[in-house]
Amino acid sequence: MTERMWNNHEMRSSYDVVIIGGGAHGLATAYYLAKNHGITNIAVIEQKFIGYGGSGRNTAILRSNYRTEEGILFYDQSLKLYEDLAQELDYNLMFSQQGHFTLGHSTASMQALTTRAAYNRALGVNSTILDPPEIKKMLPEIDISNHPRYPIMGALYHPPGGIIRHDAVVWSYARGADQRGVHIHQLTEVQDILVENGEVRGVKTNRGTIHCKQVVSCVAGWSSEICKMVGIKLPLVTHPLQALVTTDYKPWLHHVVVSSTLHIYLSQTDRGELVCGNGIDHYPHYGMRSTLGFLESYAAHLLELFPILHNVTVQRQWAGLCDMTPDYSPIISMVDDVDGFYINCGWGTWGFKGSPASGWNTAQMVAERKTPDMIAAFRHDRYVKNRLVGEKAAASVGN
Amino acid sequence: MEIIVPIRQVPDVALNIRVNEGKVVEDGVSFVISSWDETAIEGALQMTEELGGEVTLLGIGPERVSEALRKGLAMGAHKAIHVLYEEGQTDSFGYAKIMAKVMEGRNYDLILTGKQAQDTDAGLTASMLAEFLDLPQVTNIIRFSDLAVDGMTLYRKGDHGTEVIGIKLPAVVTVNDSLNEPRLASMRGIMMAKKKPMETLSPSDLGMGAEELGLQGSMTEVLKFEKPESRKEGERFEGDETETVPMAIQKLVSEAKLAV
């Protein structure tokens, strides 16, 4: 008989915790609630199938070279969890810590990268500034001449950064959670969240009502819709983000390369394909259409960096949704007015790399009903208290 | 060798197509080049690579059709003609007539296109075009050989074998998807496509009046679209095979009316 990685279960009429969203964040939260806190009577409710959203649509780049103290410590915890995850979950996640370049093309961007390197090192994160000849040594195919519109002036190099197999992360968290008793309900849509006297009472789904006292929303691009159900308005704007994958080539690119000025990032998978991403589309939208305009601008910018790639052919493109916050940091928060409701969103273009730390800390918040120090800065009310965690300078591309 | 390849932009059938009140919902739908037309573009490119000459794409439809044409240019076609056409429902006859008007006064040796469009599956336009232009036609080819500017040998797939046909050019030929594997656009091709010539025409530029366009210019009308009924959920028999197999057989006989 076929052994399934996770099982289908009858939906119970009540659970201790309902997690909305079966992506990496929701599943990691379920897994760490079960593993770290012994809470296993959990339902993960997924509208489509697990990993349908951002977890299956990102470019699988991991790094912790952020700009703020809060951001650096959080993503460093995430990267360290990723380092041990394959062993912990007994699943080959194909994590390749191949090093991560963020290219600088102007004096201003070099200053910003230098500041990031200093902040990173002060907090124990390995980051350094390289000059063009040093970059060329590690990326022999890159054009460091002064011919392109935006010549390369240097780079922030972050050795622990790399790439991972994103589907495997989703599947292995799902298996780990399932083995500990968590129920994963796919093709189940949340239609309303039931609140009485300021306390969560349950969720209404297309398959019936579930009674529960704690609900965690981990739905990224759809967060505004879920939060509307409990009367919370968040400063989120959802934009599509497009990516593409080329046909496969012999291994030649051994590091992740990002240029925020040229709005591109690329890496090469073990199979040999180049996985390429861009900045977010400029218009807020919930559609996940691929456009020719993206292909055209990506091709132009990629060939500025790597002219040798002119004959590379594009195999497939896709798009995902990004819930962008004003300060480019996530929102992981309890809600004072709705006891038992927790928000985990605002993951914009930086969500996949944060998944383990997001799950770890959200689980702790739910189990202890108080905010862990690690994510204290990411509360939802920081926008009204003017205590932003500005990470725009560390976003991969100039969105 | 000058080749004109009429292409059609269709909803991406790999994605979920929604139907509302008898009409296909276009909002949120990705549009792609009909796959048989991609095969025709590849075939035309291979012919011009052997004999020289140019491939001209022809697309009829709203502004979004220019994206399909640019994708074809990115594959390597040399230029494109876009008939900007917003007339709504038009059948194969209507499209064939517009194409025939576009061909007037143009120099071409071959019109090569897909054997049918992926959305309507009608497979009529190319034959009607051949009639309008009074040209020989061969449909559903899976191979070509003996390529020359005045003729070639075509291999036409039939139900019980392959017909081998000699044809004099100019002619209208439609292709089966087993003719080739269409090439993917390269990064350079995508860049160069932006600079390739695209001629935009309106029906009035072609001297066509309202009576020749839309439903008025068509001979058939699609009254409504219906989605196929979704399959009923299957039944799973779990447990010991000696019990579950007879149970499954009994169900197949009683409900699916299978003769045992």
XYZ file of C-alpha atoms in Angstrom:
659
model
C 0.000 0.000 0.000
C 1.234 3.495 -0.835
C 2.530 5.387 2.148
C 1.412 8.982 2.058
C 3.582 11.846 3.290
C 0.550 13.374 4.928
C -2.942 12.021 5.342
C -6.477 13.171 4.753
C -8.646 13.250 7.843
C -12.292 13.800 8.625
C -12.680 17.363 9.794
C -13.317 17.553 13.524
C -15.930 19.924 14.875
C -13.332 21.553 17.096
C -9.568 22.003 17.283
C -7.338 23.798 19.769
C -5.730 25.876 17.011
C -6.795 26.540 13.426
C -4.091 27.760 11.070
C -5.378 29.318 7.851
C -2.963 28.809 4.964
C -1.048 25.644 4.047
C 2.151 27.275 2.887
C 5.589 27.111 4.472
C 4.604 29.598 7.220
C 1.361 27.871 8.189
C 2.867 24.383 8.107
C 6.013 25.463 9.980
C 3.802 27.051 12.655
C 1.840 23.795 12.984
C 5.046 21.738 13.082
C 6.717 23.851 15.800
C 3.487 24.067 17.841
C 3.466 20.275 17.899
C 7.187 19.731 18.325
C 8.205 22.567 20.648
C 4.989 23.023 22.639
C 3.171 19.698 22.503
C 0.037 21.232 20.977
C -1.147 18.763 18.352
C -4.925 19.231 18.094
C -4.388 21.579 15.146
C -6.065 22.017 11.765
C -4.226 23.617 8.843
C -6.881 24.900 6.433
C -5.769 25.361 2.839
C -8.016 26.807 0.130
C -6.185 25.030 -2.733
C -3.367 22.584 -2.101
C -0.365 22.955 0.186
C 2.321 25.153 -1.319
C -0.059 26.626 -3.919
C 0.759 30.226 -2.965
C 4.056 31.995 -2.414
C 5.771 28.861 -1.055
C 5.539 27.225 -4.474
C 6.129 30.364 -6.515
C 9.269 31.934 -5.055
C 12.818 31.670 -6.343
C 13.989 29.735 -3.253
C 16.791 32.127 -2.283
C 17.846 32.166 1.383
C 19.923 34.852 3.110
C 20.151 36.821 6.339
C 22.077 39.934 5.245
C 19.362 42.373 6.245
C 19.634 46.005 7.283
C 18.064 46.406 10.717
C 19.027 44.678 13.946
C 15.547 43.131 14.220
C 15.642 41.919 10.618
C 19.182 40.529 10.772
C 18.587 38.561 13.993
C 15.263 37.174 12.752
C 16.547 36.028 9.351
C 19.753 34.716 10.930
C 17.635 32.499 13.185
C 15.713 31.407 10.091
C 18.853 30.564 8.128
C 20.256 28.593 11.078
C 16.994 26.624 11.327
C 17.233 25.958 7.581
C 20.797 24.648 8.031
C 19.562 21.832 10.273
C 16.150 21.335 8.718
C 16.994 18.493 6.314
C 18.348 16.405 9.180
C 15.564 17.366 11.538
C 12.778 16.568 9.068
C 14.653 13.629 7.506
C 14.103 14.959 4.007
C 16.605 16.069 1.373
C 15.920 19.791 0.979
C 18.832 20.284 -1.426
C 20.058 23.303 0.533
C 23.100 24.720 -1.220
C 24.875 27.430 0.810
C 26.671 28.713 -2.246
C 27.042 32.376 -1.305
C 24.979 35.381 -2.286
C 26.071 38.491 -4.199
C 24.186 41.797 -4.059
C 25.715 43.989 -6.741
C 26.193 47.734 -6.340
C 26.061 49.989 -9.383
C 26.350 53.453 -7.826
C 28.147 55.261 -5.024
C 24.888 55.447 -3.097
C 24.202 51.727 -3.390
C 27.809 50.910 -2.378
C 27.349 53.041 0.751
C 24.143 51.192 1.587
C 25.814 47.810 1.016
C 28.801 48.816 3.144
C 26.472 49.788 5.987
C 24.680 46.450 5.664
C 27.993 44.578 5.772
C 28.960 46.429 8.973
C 25.576 45.787 10.651
C 25.679 42.130 9.594
C 29.181 41.581 10.989
C 28.346 43.409 14.230
C 25.553 40.879 14.767
C 27.642 37.863 13.776
C 26.374 37.452 10.216
C 29.022 36.808 7.603
C 28.924 39.609 5.017
C 31.703 41.426 3.249
C 32.277 43.963 0.478
C 34.042 42.779 -2.693
C 35.513 44.935 -5.456
C 34.921 44.186 -9.179
C 38.095 42.072 -9.745
C 37.203 39.927 -6.707
C 33.667 39.537 -8.084
C 35.051 38.535 -11.487
C 37.186 35.843 -9.854
C 34.087 34.186 -8.411
C 31.727 34.998 -11.305
C 34.001 34.760 -14.378
C 31.125 35.279 -16.844
C 29.953 38.605 -15.400
C 30.629 41.848 -17.297
C 32.550 44.184 -14.975
C 33.583 46.569 -17.784
C 32.293 50.115 -17.900
C 30.265 49.415 -21.076
C 26.870 48.600 -19.538
C 24.466 51.349 -18.526
C 25.023 50.415 -14.883
C 28.647 49.280 -14.444
C 29.369 47.114 -11.392
C 31.164 49.033 -8.649
C 31.256 46.302 -6.040
C 29.118 43.796 -4.198
C 27.918 42.725 -0.787
C 28.980 39.077 -0.535
C 27.140 36.877 1.973
C 28.676 33.349 2.089
C 25.885 31.628 4.111
C 23.215 32.621 1.572
C 22.062 30.091 -0.990
C 19.167 28.208 -2.522
C 16.944 25.348 -1.397
C 14.242 23.136 -2.935
C 11.131 25.089 -1.969
C 8.536 22.331 -2.573
C 10.543 19.995 -0.378
C 10.411 22.496 2.487
C 6.607 22.590 2.243
C 6.262 18.808 1.938
C 8.641 18.020 4.781
C 7.004 20.479 7.198
C 3.639 18.943 6.206
C 4.943 15.439 6.888
C 6.530 16.495 10.173
C 3.298 18.132 11.325
C 1.146 15.207 10.138
C 3.340 12.692 11.980
C 2.702 14.642 15.187
C -1.071 14.571 14.761
C -1.794 17.813 12.906
C -4.715 17.622 10.430
C -4.114 19.211 7.026
C -7.356 20.015 5.219
C -6.761 20.932 1.575
C -9.410 22.334 -0.790
C -11.062 23.948 2.221
C -11.971 27.601 2.067
C -12.397 29.820 5.111
C -15.518 31.923 4.660
C -15.691 33.680 7.996
C -14.036 33.875 11.409
C -16.427 33.707 14.329
C -15.753 36.234 17.111
C -17.867 36.779 20.224
C -17.193 39.387 22.916
C -13.777 40.072 21.452
C -12.735 36.402 21.535
C -12.249 33.949 18.703
C -14.881 31.175 18.712
C -14.209 29.384 15.438
C -14.001 29.504 11.655
C -16.706 28.896 9.067
C -15.500 26.926 6.058
C -17.115 25.542 2.924
C -16.958 22.143 4.662
C -18.590 23.234 7.898
C -17.849 25.220 11.029
C -14.877 24.468 13.263
C -14.931 25.586 16.882
C -11.611 26.832 18.239
C -10.210 29.492 20.514
C -7.105 30.316 18.532
C -6.821 31.178 14.827
C -3.585 31.993 13.027
C -3.744 33.648 9.612
C -0.791 32.656 7.404
C -2.218 33.514 4.003
C 0.293 36.106 2.696
C -1.249 37.686 -0.414
C -4.793 37.031 0.803
C -4.207 38.473 4.322
C -6.303 41.591 3.792
C -9.300 39.367 2.991
C -8.892 37.198 6.124
C -8.216 40.170 8.411
C -11.343 41.888 7.075
C -13.325 39.008 8.623
C -12.290 40.140 12.112
C -12.495 43.838 11.309
C -8.759 44.526 11.124
C -7.372 46.764 8.427
C -3.701 46.260 7.666
C -1.424 48.498 5.608
C -0.883 45.768 3.038
C -0.886 46.185 -0.718
C -0.826 43.017 -2.814
C 1.299 43.040 -5.962
C 2.105 40.215 -8.390
C 5.745 39.141 -8.725
C 6.899 37.305 -11.816
C 9.660 34.788 -12.312
C 10.955 32.499 -15.030
C 13.026 29.400 -15.464
C 15.265 28.671 -18.441
C 16.069 25.342 -20.028
C 18.900 23.480 -18.331
C 22.592 24.158 -18.912
C 25.810 22.685 -17.637
C 26.608 24.083 -14.181
C 28.353 27.441 -14.578
C 26.777 29.774 -12.013
C 27.856 28.735 -8.540
C 26.452 31.660 -6.522
C 23.207 33.596 -6.201
C 23.441 36.955 -7.997
C 21.180 39.920 -7.262
C 21.138 43.413 -8.707
C 18.629 45.766 -7.146
C 19.392 48.495 -9.688
C 18.695 46.170 -12.605
C 15.740 44.587 -10.766
C 16.940 41.025 -11.300
C 18.172 38.006 -9.390
C 19.242 34.602 -10.614
C 20.638 31.290 -9.479
C 21.259 27.903 -11.080
C 19.509 24.807 -9.765
C 21.087 21.382 -9.415
C 19.177 20.413 -12.563
C 20.917 23.224 -14.449
C 18.036 25.613 -15.023
C 18.487 29.290 -14.274
C 15.797 30.504 -11.885
C 15.272 34.193 -12.455
C 13.154 36.783 -10.676
C 12.332 40.419 -11.027
C 10.860 43.274 -8.984
C 7.143 43.275 -8.222
C 4.713 44.406 -10.890
C 3.945 48.083 -10.355
C 0.176 47.694 -10.084
C -1.666 46.162 -7.108
C -3.456 43.064 -8.368
C -4.546 39.568 -7.329
C -4.041 38.093 -10.801
C -1.153 35.711 -11.394
C -0.650 36.307 -15.098
C 2.711 36.162 -16.771
C 3.451 39.030 -19.113
C 5.667 39.571 -22.138
C 6.721 42.933 -20.666
C 8.403 41.106 -17.769
C 10.259 38.809 -20.157
C 11.459 41.736 -22.249
C 12.745 43.796 -19.329
C 14.323 40.750 -17.679
C 16.136 39.769 -20.875
C 17.496 43.296 -21.327
C 18.828 43.514 -17.776
C 20.173 39.971 -17.624
C 22.215 40.465 -20.803
C 23.773 43.602 -19.306
C 25.166 41.499 -16.471
C 25.877 38.284 -18.373
C 26.192 38.940 -22.152
C 27.104 35.278 -22.674
C 23.501 34.306 -21.920
C 22.051 35.678 -25.183
C 21.205 32.215 -26.499
C 19.635 30.986 -23.262
C 16.021 29.969 -23.866
C 13.092 30.532 -21.563
C 11.195 27.424 -20.589
C 8.416 28.717 -18.354
C 7.218 31.780 -16.485
C 4.875 32.192 -13.561
C 3.708 34.736 -11.028
C 2.892 34.844 -7.326
C 1.377 37.366 -4.951
C 3.302 39.591 -2.556
C 1.658 41.257 0.433
C 3.868 44.327 0.658
C 4.173 46.302 3.906
C 5.238 49.968 4.046
C 8.538 49.142 5.812
C 9.348 45.903 3.947
C 9.238 43.880 7.181
C 6.660 41.244 8.111
C 3.768 41.483 10.542
C 3.751 38.690 13.149
C 1.428 39.767 15.859
C -1.272 39.166 18.399
C -4.310 41.416 18.097
C -5.415 43.265 21.236
C -9.065 43.634 20.187
C -9.569 40.020 19.100
C -8.278 37.588 21.684
C -7.029 34.377 20.086
C -6.430 35.811 16.604
C -2.851 35.972 15.357
C -1.566 37.609 12.193
C 1.383 36.276 10.254
C 1.663 38.231 7.009
C 3.353 41.092 5.192
C 5.870 38.733 3.676
C 6.184 40.654 0.418
C 9.177 39.311 -1.471
C 11.025 38.146 1.677
C 8.717 35.428 2.963
C 10.229 32.116 1.966
C 13.576 32.816 3.627
C 11.758 33.682 6.855
C 9.542 30.589 6.996
C 11.288 28.551 9.748
C 11.776 31.506 12.118
C 8.266 32.680 11.309
C 6.821 29.282 12.229
C 9.069 28.937 15.283
C 8.136 32.308 16.779
C 4.471 32.249 15.766
C 4.144 28.856 17.452
C 5.728 30.248 20.618
C 3.384 33.259 20.517
C 0.316 31.027 20.174
C 1.452 28.545 22.834
C 2.448 31.159 25.420
C -0.138 33.774 24.399
C 2.546 36.452 24.520
C 4.907 37.933 21.950
C 8.423 36.434 21.895
C 11.244 38.997 22.039
C 12.523 37.925 18.619
C 9.401 39.238 16.882
C 8.416 42.034 19.254
C 9.345 44.595 16.605
C 6.999 43.045 14.025
C 3.722 43.875 15.790
C 0.912 45.162 13.573
C 0.457 48.368 15.555
C 3.994 49.595 14.817
C 2.551 51.555 11.901
C 0.378 53.702 14.179
C 3.153 53.995 16.768
C 5.656 55.023 14.081
C 8.134 52.308 15.005
C 8.865 50.964 11.544
C 11.482 48.299 10.819
C 12.807 49.733 7.551
C 14.178 46.939 5.380
C 13.653 48.492 1.953
C 17.416 49.012 1.635
C 17.871 45.250 1.995
C 15.126 44.174 -0.418
C 16.587 42.087 -3.214
C 15.403 44.362 -5.944
C 14.327 47.985 -6.016
C 10.613 47.268 -5.900
C 11.016 31.939 -49.899
C 8.371 34.284 -48.496
C 6.031 32.617 -45.975
C 3.020 34.126 -44.238
C 1.978 32.375 -41.018
C -1.490 33.307 -39.724
C -1.552 32.715 -35.969
C -4.352 32.784 -33.425
C -4.097 33.863 -29.814
C -6.105 31.562 -27.552
C -6.735 31.252 -23.798
C -4.042 29.098 -22.171
C -5.818 25.749 -22.004
C -3.405 24.575 -19.313
C -5.222 26.926 -16.938
C -8.754 26.805 -15.637
C -11.209 28.301 -18.156
C -14.277 29.863 -16.539
C -17.626 30.211 -18.275
C -20.213 32.723 -17.077
C -23.656 33.191 -18.655
C -22.608 31.298 -21.759
C -19.445 33.332 -22.332
C -15.798 32.586 -21.598
C -14.540 34.896 -18.825
C -11.447 36.662 -20.156
C -10.535 38.446 -16.920
C -7.446 36.857 -15.387
C -6.920 34.521 -18.351
C -3.443 34.182 -19.857
C -3.412 34.148 -23.642
C -0.919 32.159 -25.683
C -0.242 31.302 -29.322
C -2.393 28.345 -30.399
C -0.016 25.368 -30.226
C -0.519 24.221 -33.834
C 0.331 27.756 -34.968
C 3.558 27.586 -32.947
C 4.360 24.439 -34.916
C 3.649 26.362 -38.137
C 6.016 29.180 -37.076
C 8.751 26.615 -36.389
C 8.109 24.925 -39.740
C 8.289 28.247 -41.577
C 11.518 29.190 -39.776
C 13.109 25.863 -40.770
C 12.082 26.411 -44.412
C 13.527 29.942 -44.572
C 16.670 28.795 -42.784
C 17.149 26.326 -45.656
C 16.063 28.459 -48.606
C 16.384 32.042 -47.362
C 13.530 34.539 -47.333
C 11.345 35.828 -44.544
C 8.553 34.663 -42.261
C 5.685 37.142 -41.764
C 3.205 36.522 -38.964
C -0.413 37.571 -39.277
C -2.638 38.046 -36.230
C -6.207 39.299 -36.110
C -7.791 40.541 -32.906
C -7.621 43.109 -30.096
C -4.521 44.842 -28.735
C -3.444 41.753 -26.740
C -2.808 39.877 -30.019
C 0.308 42.028 -30.491
C 1.852 40.101 -27.528
C 1.344 36.804 -29.358
C 2.919 38.312 -32.459
C 5.910 39.590 -30.466
C 6.365 36.129 -28.970
C 6.417 34.702 -32.502
C 8.934 37.381 -33.499
C 11.019 36.388 -30.457
C 11.083 32.815 -31.803
C 12.697 34.212 -34.960
C 9.962 35.364 -37.366
C 11.020 38.450 -39.301
C 7.978 40.732 -39.261
C 4.318 40.811 -38.324
C 0.989 42.175 -39.452
C -1.603 42.917 -36.786
C -5.172 43.516 -37.914
C -6.550 45.402 -34.935
C -9.995 43.918 -34.720
C -12.454 44.402 -31.862
C -15.610 43.190 -33.580
C -16.426 40.391 -31.140
C -17.802 37.134 -32.416
C -16.485 36.162 -35.829
C -16.442 32.668 -37.301
C -13.900 30.901 -39.522
C -15.502 32.350 -42.650
C -15.215 35.887 -41.287
C -11.545 35.430 -40.320
C -10.690 33.747 -43.638
C -12.190 36.715 -45.482
C -10.111 39.226 -43.498
C -6.985 37.132 -44.142
C -7.758 37.013 -47.856
C -7.977 40.805 -47.879
C -4.609 41.061 -46.090
C -3.017 38.804 -48.718
C -4.162 41.045 -51.601
C -1.153 42.563 -53.327
C 1.354 40.826 -51.037
C 4.171 38.692 -52.264
C 4.230 35.184 -50.772
C 5.147 31.658 -51.774
C 3.408 29.820 -48.964
C 0.753 30.361 -46.324
C 1.523 27.994 -43.456
C -0.662 27.710 -40.371
C -1.974 25.330 -37.713
C -4.526 22.717 -38.734
C -7.017 24.225 -36.309
C -7.160 26.726 -33.467
C -6.838 25.402 -29.934
C -9.919 27.247 -28.659
C -12.574 26.526 -31.319
C -11.095 23.339 -32.842
C -13.036 24.211 -36.011
C -10.201 23.673 -38.511
C -11.940 25.588 -41.285
C -10.185 28.922 -41.699
C -7.201 27.763 -43.754
C -9.366 25.819 -46.216
C -11.704 28.765 -46.648
C -8.712 31.064 -47.159
C -7.372 28.752 -49.871
C -10.756 28.948 -51.600
C -10.881 32.758 -51.382
C -7.363 32.962 -52.843
C -7.980 30.156 -55.349
C -4.840 28.347 -54.165
C -4.074 24.650 -53.759
C -4.248 23.396 -50.182
C -2.882 20.499 -48.168
C -3.955 19.990 -44.567
C -2.506 18.245 -41.523
C 1.075 17.702 -42.685
C 3.536 15.859 -40.468
C 6.638 16.265 -42.649
C 7.950 18.125 -45.686
C 10.811 17.337 -48.067
C 12.278 18.304 -51.478
C 11.941 21.923 -50.484
C 12.171 24.450 -53.368
C 10.779 27.919 -53.971
C 8.270 26.595 -56.496
C 7.147 23.402 -54.794
C 7.752 20.668 -52.233
C 6.687 17.219 -51.093
C 4.279 17.055 -48.176
C 3.370 14.120 -45.949
C -0.242 14.323 -44.859
C -1.437 12.295 -41.911
C -4.655 10.373 -42.489
C -6.640 7.930 -40.396
C -5.093 4.850 -42.004
C -1.708 6.010 -43.197
C 0.236 8.859 -44.700
C -0.461 10.521 -48.059
C 2.619 11.785 -49.865
C 1.654 14.811 -51.955
C 3.604 16.982 -54.362
C 2.453 20.579 -54.373
C 3.212 23.641 -56.485
C 3.574 26.961 -54.743
C 1.985 29.289 -53.853
C -0.294 27.203 -51.671
C -2.008 27.044 -48.289
C -0.686 24.307 -45.988
C -1.737 23.410 -42.441
C 0.390 21.522 -39.963
C -0.060 18.747 -37.431
C 1.791 19.174 -34.139
C 3.994 16.164 -34.879
C 5.719 18.196 -37.634
C 8.284 19.563 -35.164
C 9.045 20.735 -31.644
C 8.680 24.536 -31.671
C 11.802 26.337 -30.466
C 11.760 28.406 -27.276
C 12.510 32.112 -27.505
C 16.058 33.024 -26.479
C 16.957 36.061 -24.375
C 18.406 37.735 -27.475
C 15.312 36.807 -29.506
C 13.048 38.381 -26.882
C 15.124 41.597 -27.017
C 15.286 41.720 -30.814
C 11.533 41.132 -31.197
C 10.864 44.620 -29.850
C 12.656 46.148 -32.812
C 11.175 43.999 -35.578
C 8.607 45.635 -37.869
C 4.944 45.214 -36.948
C 2.395 46.616 -39.375
C -0.925 47.488 -37.730
C -4.011 47.624 -39.947
C -7.680 48.202 -39.299
C -10.493 46.478 -41.223
C -11.239 49.810 -42.892
C -7.607 49.950 -44.123
C -8.475 46.685 -45.878
C -11.568 48.249 -47.420
C -13.918 46.153 -45.304
C -17.240 47.575 -44.170
C -19.455 46.615 -41.212
C -21.393 44.097 -43.315
C -18.233 41.964 -43.661
C -17.250 42.057 -39.980
C -18.324 40.390 -36.755
C -21.556 38.432 -36.818
C -22.714 40.167 -39.994
C -19.677 38.870 -41.834
C -19.992 35.362 -40.358
C -22.007 32.388 -41.526
C -22.409 30.783 -38.103
C -23.016 32.054 -34.604
C -21.935 30.512 -31.305
C -25.002 30.813 -29.092
C -23.290 29.909 -25.836
C -20.405 28.035 -24.234
C -20.974 25.295 -21.711
C -18.368 23.834 -19.414
C -18.098 20.055 -19.523
C -19.715 18.442 -16.508
C -17.161 17.665 -13.855
C -16.568 13.998 -13.161
C -18.254 12.490 -10.162
C -15.986 11.625 -7.286
C -14.789 8.017 -7.442
C -15.371 5.483 -4.740
C -12.499 3.961 -2.841
C -12.545 0.414 -1.528
C -10.061 -0.112 1.258
C -9.285 -3.303 3.089
C -8.585 -6.912 2.256
C -8.386 -7.600 -1.491
C -10.520 -10.732 -1.252
C -13.381 -8.544 -0.057
C -12.776 -5.270 -1.889
C -12.273 -6.716 -5.396
C -15.701 -8.457 -5.485
C -17.276 -5.275 -4.077
C -15.697 -3.186 -6.831
C -16.782 -5.689 -9.519
C -20.335 -5.694 -8.199
C -20.446 -1.877 -8.386
C -19.023 -1.920 -11.932
C -21.779 -4.342 -12.984
C -24.681 -2.716 -11.148
C -23.837 0.965 -11.642
C -21.448 1.235 -14.586
C -23.355 -1.561 -16.429
C -20.154 -3.385 -17.256
C -20.773 -6.781 -18.881
C -18.788 -9.466 -17.063
